Amino acid sequence: MPDSRTPPEVDRAAASRRAVAARRERAALKKDVAMRVITPQELLRRALADPSAPAGAMRVPEFLTAIPAIGEGKRDRILKDLEISPVKRLGGLGSRQREDLLRFLDERWPELQPRDSRSRLVVLAGPTAVGKGTVASHIKEHHPEIHLSVSATTRKPRPGEVDGEHYFFVDDDEFDRMIAAGELLEHATVHNAYRYGTPRRPIEAALAEGRTVLLEIDLQGARQVRAADPSATLVFLLPPSWDELVQRLVGRGTEDAAERARRLRTAKAELASQGEFDYRVVNDDVARAADEVARLAR
Ligand SMILES: Nc1ncnc2c1ncn2[C@@H]1O[C@H](COP(=O)(O)OP(=O)(O)OP(=O)(O)O)[C@@H](O)[C@H]1O
Ligand SMILES: Nc1nc2c(ncn2[C@@H]2O[C@H](COP(=O)(O)O)[C@@H](O)[C@H]2O)c(=O)[nH]1
C-alpha cells in the first residue's frame, strides 16, 4: 500500500524510531556496566572512539550512576571536581575532560569495585607516630557513619586519654581473661612492651547494622584480621619520609628515648611489610589522608 504520509512526516517517524532504538541501546549499555559485563572504562573508550555510537550519546551523569558504587551525591561531586557540565554527553567531552574522566576511573577503580567481595571491616595500620591515631580521630569526627573500634590495652593512659573512649585500660589479669573468654578478635604485644586487643562484640554489632568498622591496630593485628577475614580491607599509612616520622615521634613527646628507639625498630620492620596491604596512603596532611582512608573504607 502506498505511504500516504508527507516526506517530513516520514522523516519524523524515522527519527523517532531511531531515538527509541538509541535509548534502548543506551539502557542496555548501562545495564552491562551495572552487571559488570563491561567496565566503565571500556564503555567510555567506545564512546570516545565513535561519538555517534549509542555510548557516545550517553550523558555523563547517567554514565556515572550506571557504576553501582556511584550514587547521585557522589556523581555530582565527581562532575564538579572534573568540571564537567551535567548536560555533556560522553561523545562530546573535550580532550582534557576525557583524560580527567579516564584518569579518575583508573585511579579510583579499586574503590568503585562492587563491595560484595569485600567485608566492611577495614584495618588502618602503619609505623609508630605516622599519625594513625590522628587520622582515625579525624575520621571519627568527620565520618560518623564509620564505627571506630576502641581497643583494650595494658598500657597506662597518657595525659588526656579517657578510659572507654581512647582505650579500655585494663591490667594483665583482665587482658588474660578477655583472651580466654574469646572476647578479642585479635591481640598482640606491641613494640615488645604492652598488650593491645580488639574487643569482638562491638565490632560484630556494628557490622550487623551494616556499618563500616575501622580498626587502628599494629601489623601483627592486621595479619590476624586478614587470617580471620580474608575479605577485610587493609590500609597502610605511610609517612612522607623517614625523617618526618622521627620528627613526629619526638615531637609527640610521649615516649622516653629508650621507648622511641624500640618503636623505631618496629617501624622499620612494619615499613618493610607494606606490600601485604591492599592500599597505601601517605599521611602528608591529616584531613586529606583521613578522607582517602574513609573513601577506601566505603
Ligand atoms: N599529617 C601530619 N602532619 C604533621 N603531624 C602529624 C600528622 N599526622 C599526625 N601528626 C602528628 O604526629 C604525631 C604522631 O601521631 P599519632 O599519635 O596519631 O601517631 P600513631 O601512628 O597513632 O602513633 P602510635 O602508633 O605510636 O600510637 C602527633 O604529634 C600528631 O599530632
Ligand atoms: N594489634 C593491635 N594493635 C593495637 C591495638 N590498638 C592499638 N594498637 C597499636 O598499638 C600501637 C601503640 O599504640 P599507642 O596508643 O600505645 O601509641 C599502635 O601501633 C597501635 O596501632 C589493638 O587493638 N590491636
GROMACS .gro file of C-alpha atoms and ligand atoms in nm:
model
  353
    1MET     CA    1   0.000   0.000   0.000
    2PRO     CA    2   0.143   0.341  -0.089
    3ASP     CA    3   0.263   0.555   0.208
    4SER     CA    4   0.015   0.844   0.238
    5ARG     CA    5   0.241   1.046   0.476
    6THR     CA    6   0.424   1.356   0.354
    7PRO     CA    7   0.808   1.337   0.336
    8PRO     CA    8   0.852   1.546   0.658
    9GLU     CA    9   0.616   1.307   0.843
   10VAL     CA   10   0.815   1.007   0.717
   11ASP     CA   11   1.138   1.174   0.834
   12ARG     CA   12   0.992   1.249   1.179
   13ALA     CA   13   0.867   0.891   1.222
   14ALA     CA   14   1.207   0.751   1.122
   15ALA     CA   15   1.384   0.990   1.358
   16SER     CA   16   1.153   0.890   1.641
   17ARG     CA   17   1.219   0.518   1.574
   18ARG     CA   18   1.595   0.587   1.572
   19ALA     CA   19   1.566   0.778   1.903
   20VAL     CA   20   1.375   0.491   2.066
   21ALA     CA   21   1.635   0.238   1.941
   22ALA     CA   22   1.922   0.458   2.065
   23ARG     CA   23   1.757   0.493   2.409
   24ARG     CA   24   1.721   0.114   2.428
   25GLU     CA   25   2.086   0.066   2.334
   26ARG     CA   26   2.198   0.317   2.596
   27ALA     CA   27   1.984   0.142   2.859
   28ALA     CA   28   2.141  -0.192   2.759
   29LEU     CA   29   2.489  -0.042   2.788
   30LYS     CA   30   2.413   0.098   3.133
   31LYS     CA   31   2.285  -0.243   3.240
   32ASP     CA   32   2.606  -0.403   3.108
   33VAL     CA   33   2.812  -0.167   3.324
   34ALA     CA   34   2.590  -0.228   3.629
   35MET     CA   35   2.608  -0.606   3.575
   36ARG     CA   36   2.985  -0.584   3.515
   37VAL     CA   37   2.959  -0.723   3.161
   38ILE     CA   38   3.183  -0.433   3.053
   39THR     CA   39   3.388  -0.190   3.260
   40PRO     CA   40   3.302   0.181   3.261
   41GLN     CA   41   3.646   0.245   3.113
   42GLU     CA   42   3.563   0.021   2.817
   43LEU     CA   43   3.230   0.197   2.761
   44LEU     CA   44   3.398   0.538   2.779
   45ARG     CA   45   3.666   0.430   2.530
   46ARG     CA   46   3.393   0.311   2.289
   47ALA     CA   47   3.218   0.646   2.321
   48LEU     CA   48   3.538   0.836   2.255
   49ALA     CA   49   3.627   0.617   1.956
   50ASP     CA   50   3.287   0.675   1.794
   51PRO     CA   51   3.094   0.972   1.938
   52SER     CA   52   2.797   0.892   1.710
   53ALA     CA   53   2.757   0.540   1.860
   54PRO     CA   54   2.498   0.484   2.138
   55ALA     CA   55   2.771   0.506   2.403
   56GLY     CA   56   2.873   0.848   2.267
   57ALA     CA   57   2.518   0.978   2.307
   58MET     CA   58   2.506   0.884   2.676
   59ARG     CA   59   2.506   1.180   2.914
   60VAL     CA   60   2.795   1.182   3.164
   61PRO     CA   61   2.566   1.175   3.474
   62GLU     CA   62   2.380   0.865   3.354
   63PHE     CA   63   2.714   0.702   3.268
   64LEU     CA   64   2.845   0.769   3.621
   65THR     CA   65   2.537   0.641   3.803
   66ALA     CA   66   2.547   0.322   3.596
   67ILE     CA   67   2.850   0.236   3.811
   68PRO     CA   68   2.697   0.068   4.119
   69ALA     CA   69   2.932   0.238   4.366
   70ILE     CA   70   2.830   0.587   4.246
   71GLY     CA   71   2.510   0.741   4.381
   72GLU     CA   72   2.369   1.082   4.299
   73GLY     CA   73   2.570   1.268   4.564
   74LYS     CA   74   2.897   1.113   4.453
   75ARG     CA   75   2.803   1.171   4.087
   76ASP     CA   76   2.752   1.544   4.150
   77ARG     CA   77   3.082   1.573   4.339
   78ILE     CA   78   3.267   1.399   4.055
   79LEU     CA   79   3.111   1.626   3.792
   80LYS     CA   80   3.207   1.930   4.000
   81ASP     CA   81   3.563   1.810   4.064
   82LEU     CA   82   3.619   1.728   3.697
   83GLU     CA   83   3.442   2.046   3.584
   84ILE     CA   84   3.206   1.858   3.354
   85SER     CA   85   2.860   2.001   3.286
   86PRO     CA   86   2.573   1.756   3.363
   87VAL     CA   87   2.433   1.807   3.013
   88LYS     CA   88   2.753   1.682   2.847
   89ARG     CA   89   2.740   1.359   2.651
   90LEU     CA   90   3.034   1.116   2.656
   91GLY     CA   91   3.096   1.173   2.286
   92GLY     CA   92   3.103   1.549   2.336
   93LEU     CA   93   3.370   1.565   2.607
   94GLY     CA   94   3.666   1.791   2.544
   95SER     CA   95   4.011   1.633   2.535
   96ARG     CA   96   4.104   1.746   2.889
   97GLN     CA   97   3.771   1.623   3.026
   98ARG     CA   98   3.821   1.285   2.855
   99GLU     CA   99   4.165   1.246   3.007
  100ASP     CA  100   4.042   1.357   3.352
  101LEU     CA  101   3.747   1.117   3.345
  102LEU     CA  102   3.960   0.822   3.227
  103ARG     CA  103   4.226   0.901   3.488
  104PHE     CA  104   3.959   0.929   3.756
  105LEU     CA  105   3.816   0.587   3.665
  106ASP     CA  106   4.159   0.424   3.657
  107GLU     CA  107   4.278   0.576   3.985
  108ARG     CA  108   3.954   0.517   4.174
  109TRP     CA  109   3.881   0.178   4.022
  110PRO     CA  110   3.957  -0.028   4.336
  111GLU     CA  111   3.705   0.165   4.543
  112LEU     CA  112   3.448   0.166   4.261
  113GLN     CA  113   3.454  -0.212   4.251
  114PRO     CA  114   3.140  -0.367   4.393
  115ARG     CA  115   3.178  -0.431   4.764
  116ASP     CA  116   3.013  -0.773   4.764
  117SER     CA  117   3.352  -0.948   4.764
  118ARG     CA  118   3.485  -0.729   5.050
  119SER     CA  119   3.365  -0.717   5.408
  120ARG     CA  120   3.301  -0.389   5.588
  121LEU     CA  121   3.598  -0.448   5.816
  122VAL     CA  122   3.881  -0.202   5.749
  123VAL     CA  123   4.222  -0.205   5.915
  124LEU     CA  124   4.442   0.102   5.942
  125ALA     CA  125   4.800   0.016   6.030
  126GLY     CA  126   5.140   0.174   5.987
  127PRO     CA  127   5.457   0.259   6.177
  128THR     CA  128   5.462   0.434   6.513
  129ALA     CA  129   5.385   0.808   6.505
  130VAL     CA  130   5.287   0.806   6.137
  131GLY     CA  131   4.957   0.954   6.254
  132LYS     CA  132   4.721   0.654   6.270
  133GLY     CA  133   4.551   0.782   6.585
  134THR     CA  134   4.527   1.136   6.448
  135VAL     CA  135   4.382   1.020   6.117
  136ALA     CA  136   4.142   0.781   6.293
  137SER     CA  137   4.018   1.066   6.519
  138HIS     CA  138   3.961   1.284   6.214
  139ILE     CA  139   3.759   1.005   6.054
  140LYS     CA  140   3.558   0.960   6.375
  141GLU     CA  141   3.475   1.331   6.378
  142HIS     CA  142   3.404   1.381   6.007
  143HIS     CA  143   3.270   1.040   5.905
  144PRO     CA  144   3.040   0.937   6.190
  145GLU     CA  145   2.892   0.661   5.973
  146ILE     CA  146   3.220   0.469   6.022
  147HIS     CA  147   3.245   0.287   6.355
  148LEU     CA  148   3.589   0.329   6.511
  149SER     CA  149   3.683   0.032   6.729
  150VAL     CA  150   3.810   0.103   7.083
  151SER     CA  151   4.091  -0.134   7.179
  152ALA     CA  152   4.180  -0.281   7.514
  153THR     CA  153   4.537  -0.226   7.633
  154THR     CA  154   4.756  -0.300   7.932
  155ARG     CA  155   4.948   0.027   7.895
  156LYS     CA  156   4.873   0.318   8.127
  157PRO     CA  157   4.667   0.615   7.999
  158ARG     CA  158   4.857   0.915   7.865
  159PRO     CA  159   4.751   1.258   7.989
  160GLY     CA  160   4.411   1.339   7.835
  161GLU     CA  161   4.328   0.980   7.739
  162VAL     CA  162   3.985   0.869   7.861
  163ASP     CA  163   3.901   0.509   7.956
  164GLY     CA  164   3.640   0.368   7.717
  165GLU     CA  165   3.697   0.645   7.465
  166HIS     CA  166   4.060   0.615   7.359
  167TYR     CA  167   4.120   0.266   7.502
  168PHE     CA  168   3.981   0.031   7.761
  169PHE     CA  169   4.270   0.041   8.007
  170VAL     CA  170   4.294  -0.298   8.173
  171ASP     CA  171   4.552  -0.487   8.379
  172ASP     CA  172   4.725  -0.810   8.271
  173ASP     CA  173   4.478  -1.035   8.454
  174GLU     CA  174   4.179  -0.875   8.283
  175PHE     CA  175   4.355  -0.895   7.944
  176ASP     CA  176   4.421  -1.268   8.004
  177ARG     CA  177   4.057  -1.316   8.097
  178MET     CA  178   3.941  -1.142   7.778
  179ILE     CA  179   4.162  -1.369   7.567
  180ALA     CA  180   4.044  -1.684   7.749
  181ALA     CA  181   3.679  -1.582   7.706
  182GLY     CA  182   3.732  -1.531   7.332
  183GLU     CA  183   3.636  -1.165   7.365
  184LEU     CA  184   3.917  -1.037   7.141
  185LEU     CA  185   3.911  -1.053   6.764
  186GLU     CA  186   4.289  -1.016   6.761
  187HIS     CA  187   4.556  -0.922   7.013
  188ALA     CA  188   4.929  -0.864   7.020
  189THR     CA  189   5.216  -0.741   7.229
  190VAL     CA  190   5.320  -0.424   7.050
  191HIS     CA  191   5.674  -0.281   7.048
  192ASN     CA  192   5.765  -0.570   7.280
  193ALA     CA  193   5.601  -0.377   7.561
  194TYR     CA  194   5.226  -0.370   7.626
  195ARG     CA  195   4.938  -0.582   7.506
  196TYR     CA  196   4.662  -0.449   7.284
  197GLY     CA  197   4.349  -0.621   7.153
  198THR     CA  198   4.028  -0.556   6.960
  199PRO     CA  199   3.706  -0.633   7.150
  200ARG     CA  200   3.499  -0.855   6.926
  201ARG     CA  201   3.141  -0.780   7.036
  202PRO     CA  202   3.108  -0.408   6.945
  203ILE     CA  203   3.253  -0.484   6.603
  204GLU     CA  204   3.012  -0.766   6.534
  205ALA     CA  205   2.721  -0.543   6.643
  206ALA     CA  206   2.830  -0.258   6.413
  207LEU     CA  207   2.885  -0.494   6.119
  208ALA     CA  208   2.542  -0.647   6.179
  209GLU     CA  209   2.396  -0.296   6.147
  210GLY     CA  210   2.565  -0.269   5.807
  211ARG     CA  211   2.821  -0.015   5.930
  212THR     CA  212   3.181   0.003   5.820
  213VAL     CA  213   3.421  -0.069   6.106
  214LEU     CA  214   3.770   0.080   6.127
  215LEU     CA  215   4.040  -0.086   6.339
  216GLU     CA  216   4.352   0.119   6.412
  217ILE     CA  217   4.595  -0.158   6.505
  218ASP     CA  218   4.951  -0.280   6.454
  219LEU     CA  219   5.092  -0.509   6.182
  220GLN     CA  220   5.056  -0.828   6.388
  221GLY     CA  221   4.691  -0.748   6.449
  222ALA     CA  222   4.636  -0.664   6.080
  223ARG     CA  223   4.772  -1.006   5.986
  224GLN     CA  224   4.540  -1.177   6.235
  225VAL     CA  225   4.239  -0.988   6.097
  226ARG     CA  226   4.335  -1.087   5.743
  227ALA     CA  227   4.357  -1.452   5.853
  228ALA     CA  228   4.019  -1.431   6.028
  229ASP     CA  229   3.851  -1.240   5.742
  230PRO     CA  230   4.040  -1.251   5.411
  231SER     CA  231   3.786  -1.007   5.264
  232ALA     CA  232   3.881  -0.730   5.512
  233THR     CA  233   4.041  -0.421   5.360
  234LEU     CA  234   4.392  -0.345   5.484
  235VAL     CA  235   4.522   0.013   5.457
  236PHE     CA  236   4.882   0.105   5.537
  237LEU     CA  237   4.954   0.463   5.643
  238LEU     CA  238   5.289   0.595   5.527
  239PRO     CA  239   5.491   0.897   5.644
  240PRO     CA  240   5.607   1.146   5.379
  241SER     CA  241   5.966   1.046   5.478
  242TRP     CA  242   6.159   0.860   5.749
  243ASP     CA  243   6.289   1.189   5.893
  244GLU     CA  244   5.935   1.322   5.922
  245LEU     CA  245   5.834   1.004   6.104
  246VAL     CA  246   6.115   1.050   6.359
  247GLN     CA  247   6.018   1.418   6.397
  248ARG     CA  248   5.656   1.323   6.468
  249LEU     CA  249   5.760   1.066   6.727
  250VAL     CA  250   5.999   1.307   6.900
  251GLY     CA  251   5.753   1.597   6.865
  252ARG     CA  252   5.471   1.399   7.029
  253GLY     CA  253   5.688   1.378   7.338
  254THR     CA  254   5.506   1.082   7.492
  255GLU     CA  255   5.792   0.828   7.496
  256ASP     CA  256   6.138   0.840   7.650
  257ALA     CA  257   6.448   0.782   7.436
  258ALA     CA  258   6.458   0.405   7.502
  259GLU     CA  259   6.093   0.360   7.409
  260ARG     CA  260   6.138   0.578   7.097
  261ALA     CA  261   6.431   0.363   6.985
  262ARG     CA  262   6.225   0.048   7.041
  263ARG     CA  263   5.933   0.189   6.843
  264LEU     CA  264   6.156   0.298   6.554
  265ARG     CA  265   6.299  -0.054   6.533
  266THR     CA  266   5.945  -0.191   6.499
  267ALA     CA  267   5.868   0.084   6.246
  268LYS     CA  268   6.148  -0.037   6.014
  269ALA     CA  269   6.003  -0.389   6.013
  270GLU     CA  270   5.649  -0.256   5.962
  271LEU     CA  271   5.750  -0.037   5.668
  272ALA     CA  272   5.911  -0.341   5.506
  273SER     CA  273   5.573  -0.519   5.522
  274GLN     CA  274   5.364  -0.254   5.350
  275GLY     CA  275   5.332  -0.476   5.039
  276GLU     CA  276   5.095  -0.704   5.233
  277PHE     CA  277   4.834  -0.428   5.241
  278ASP     CA  278   4.557  -0.358   4.989
  279TYR     CA  279   4.617   0.018   4.986
  280ARG     CA  280   4.888   0.261   5.090
  281VAL     CA  281   4.801   0.616   5.192
  282VAL     CA  282   5.061   0.887   5.261
  283ASN     CA  283   4.978   1.096   5.568
  284ASP     CA  284   5.114   1.424   5.436
  285ASP     CA  285   4.803   1.610   5.552
  286VAL     CA  286   4.565   1.477   5.816
  287ALA     CA  287   4.235   1.581   5.651
  288ARG     CA  288   4.343   1.462   5.307
  289ALA     CA  289   4.474   1.126   5.432
  290ALA     CA  290   4.163   1.076   5.650
  291ASP     CA  291   3.932   1.143   5.356
  292GLU     CA  292   4.128   0.897   5.143
  293VAL     CA  293   4.106   0.626   5.408
  294ALA     CA  294   3.733   0.696   5.456
  295ARG     CA  295   3.679   0.666   5.081
  296LEU     CA  296   3.861   0.333   5.069
  297ALA     CA  297   3.656   0.217   5.368
  298ARG     CA  298   3.320   0.285   5.199
  299LIG     N1  299   4.982   1.479   5.868
  299LIG     C1  300   5.051   1.517   5.978
  299LIG     N2  301   5.136   1.620   5.972
  299LIG     C2  302   5.208   1.659   6.082
  299LIG     N3  303   5.198   1.598   6.202
  299LIG     C3  304   5.115   1.493   6.213
  299LIG     C4  305   5.037   1.446   6.102
  299LIG     N4  306   4.964   1.341   6.144
  299LIG     C5  307   4.995   1.323   6.275
  299LIG     N5  308   5.084   1.413   6.316
  299LIG     C6  309   5.145   1.423   6.450
  299LIG     O1  310   5.233   1.311   6.463
  299LIG     C7  311   5.234   1.266   6.599
  299LIG     C8  312   5.202   1.117   6.598
  299LIG     O2  313   5.066   1.099   6.561
  299LIG     P1  314   4.979   0.980   6.623
  299LIG     O3  315   4.996   0.975   6.770
  299LIG     O4  316   4.843   0.993   6.568
  299LIG     O5  317   5.054   0.855   6.558
  299LIG     P2  318   5.024   0.698   6.567
  299LIG     O6  319   5.054   0.643   6.433
  299LIG     O7  320   4.888   0.676   6.621
  299LIG     O8  321   5.134   0.654   6.668
  299LIG     P3  322   5.149   0.521   6.759
  299LIG     O9  323   5.142   0.403   6.671
  299LIG    O10  324   5.285   0.537   6.819
  299LIG    O11  325   5.039   0.524   6.860
  299LIG     C9  326   5.133   1.350   6.674
  299LIG    O12  327   5.203   1.451   6.744
  299LIG    C10  328   5.046   1.410   6.564
  299LIG    O13  329   4.992   1.535   6.602
  300LIG     N1  330   4.726  -0.544   6.745
  300LIG     C1  331   4.672  -0.434   6.799
  300LIG     N2  332   4.741  -0.319   6.798
  300LIG     C2  333   4.684  -0.209   6.850
  300LIG     C3  334   4.556  -0.212   6.902
  300LIG     N3  335   4.525  -0.088   6.949
  300LIG     C4  336   4.631  -0.012   6.923
  300LIG     N4  337   4.727  -0.084   6.862
  300LIG     C5  338   4.858  -0.038   6.818
  300LIG     O1  339   4.946  -0.021   6.926
  300LIG     C6  340   5.047   0.071   6.891
  300LIG     C7  341   5.079   0.163   7.004
  300LIG     O2  342   4.970   0.240   7.039
  300LIG     P1  343   4.985   0.356   7.148
  300LIG     O3  344   4.846   0.411   7.165
  300LIG     O4  345   5.039   0.294   7.272
  300LIG     O5  346   5.081   0.458   7.092
  300LIG     C8  347   4.994   0.144   6.769
  300LIG     O6  348   5.067   0.095   6.657
  300LIG     C9  349   4.854   0.099   6.758
  300LIG     O7  350   4.808   0.093   6.623
  300LIG    C10  351   4.484  -0.334   6.901
  300LIG     O8  352   4.369  -0.346   6.944
  300LIG     N5  353   4.547  -0.441   6.849
   0.00000   0.00000   0.00000
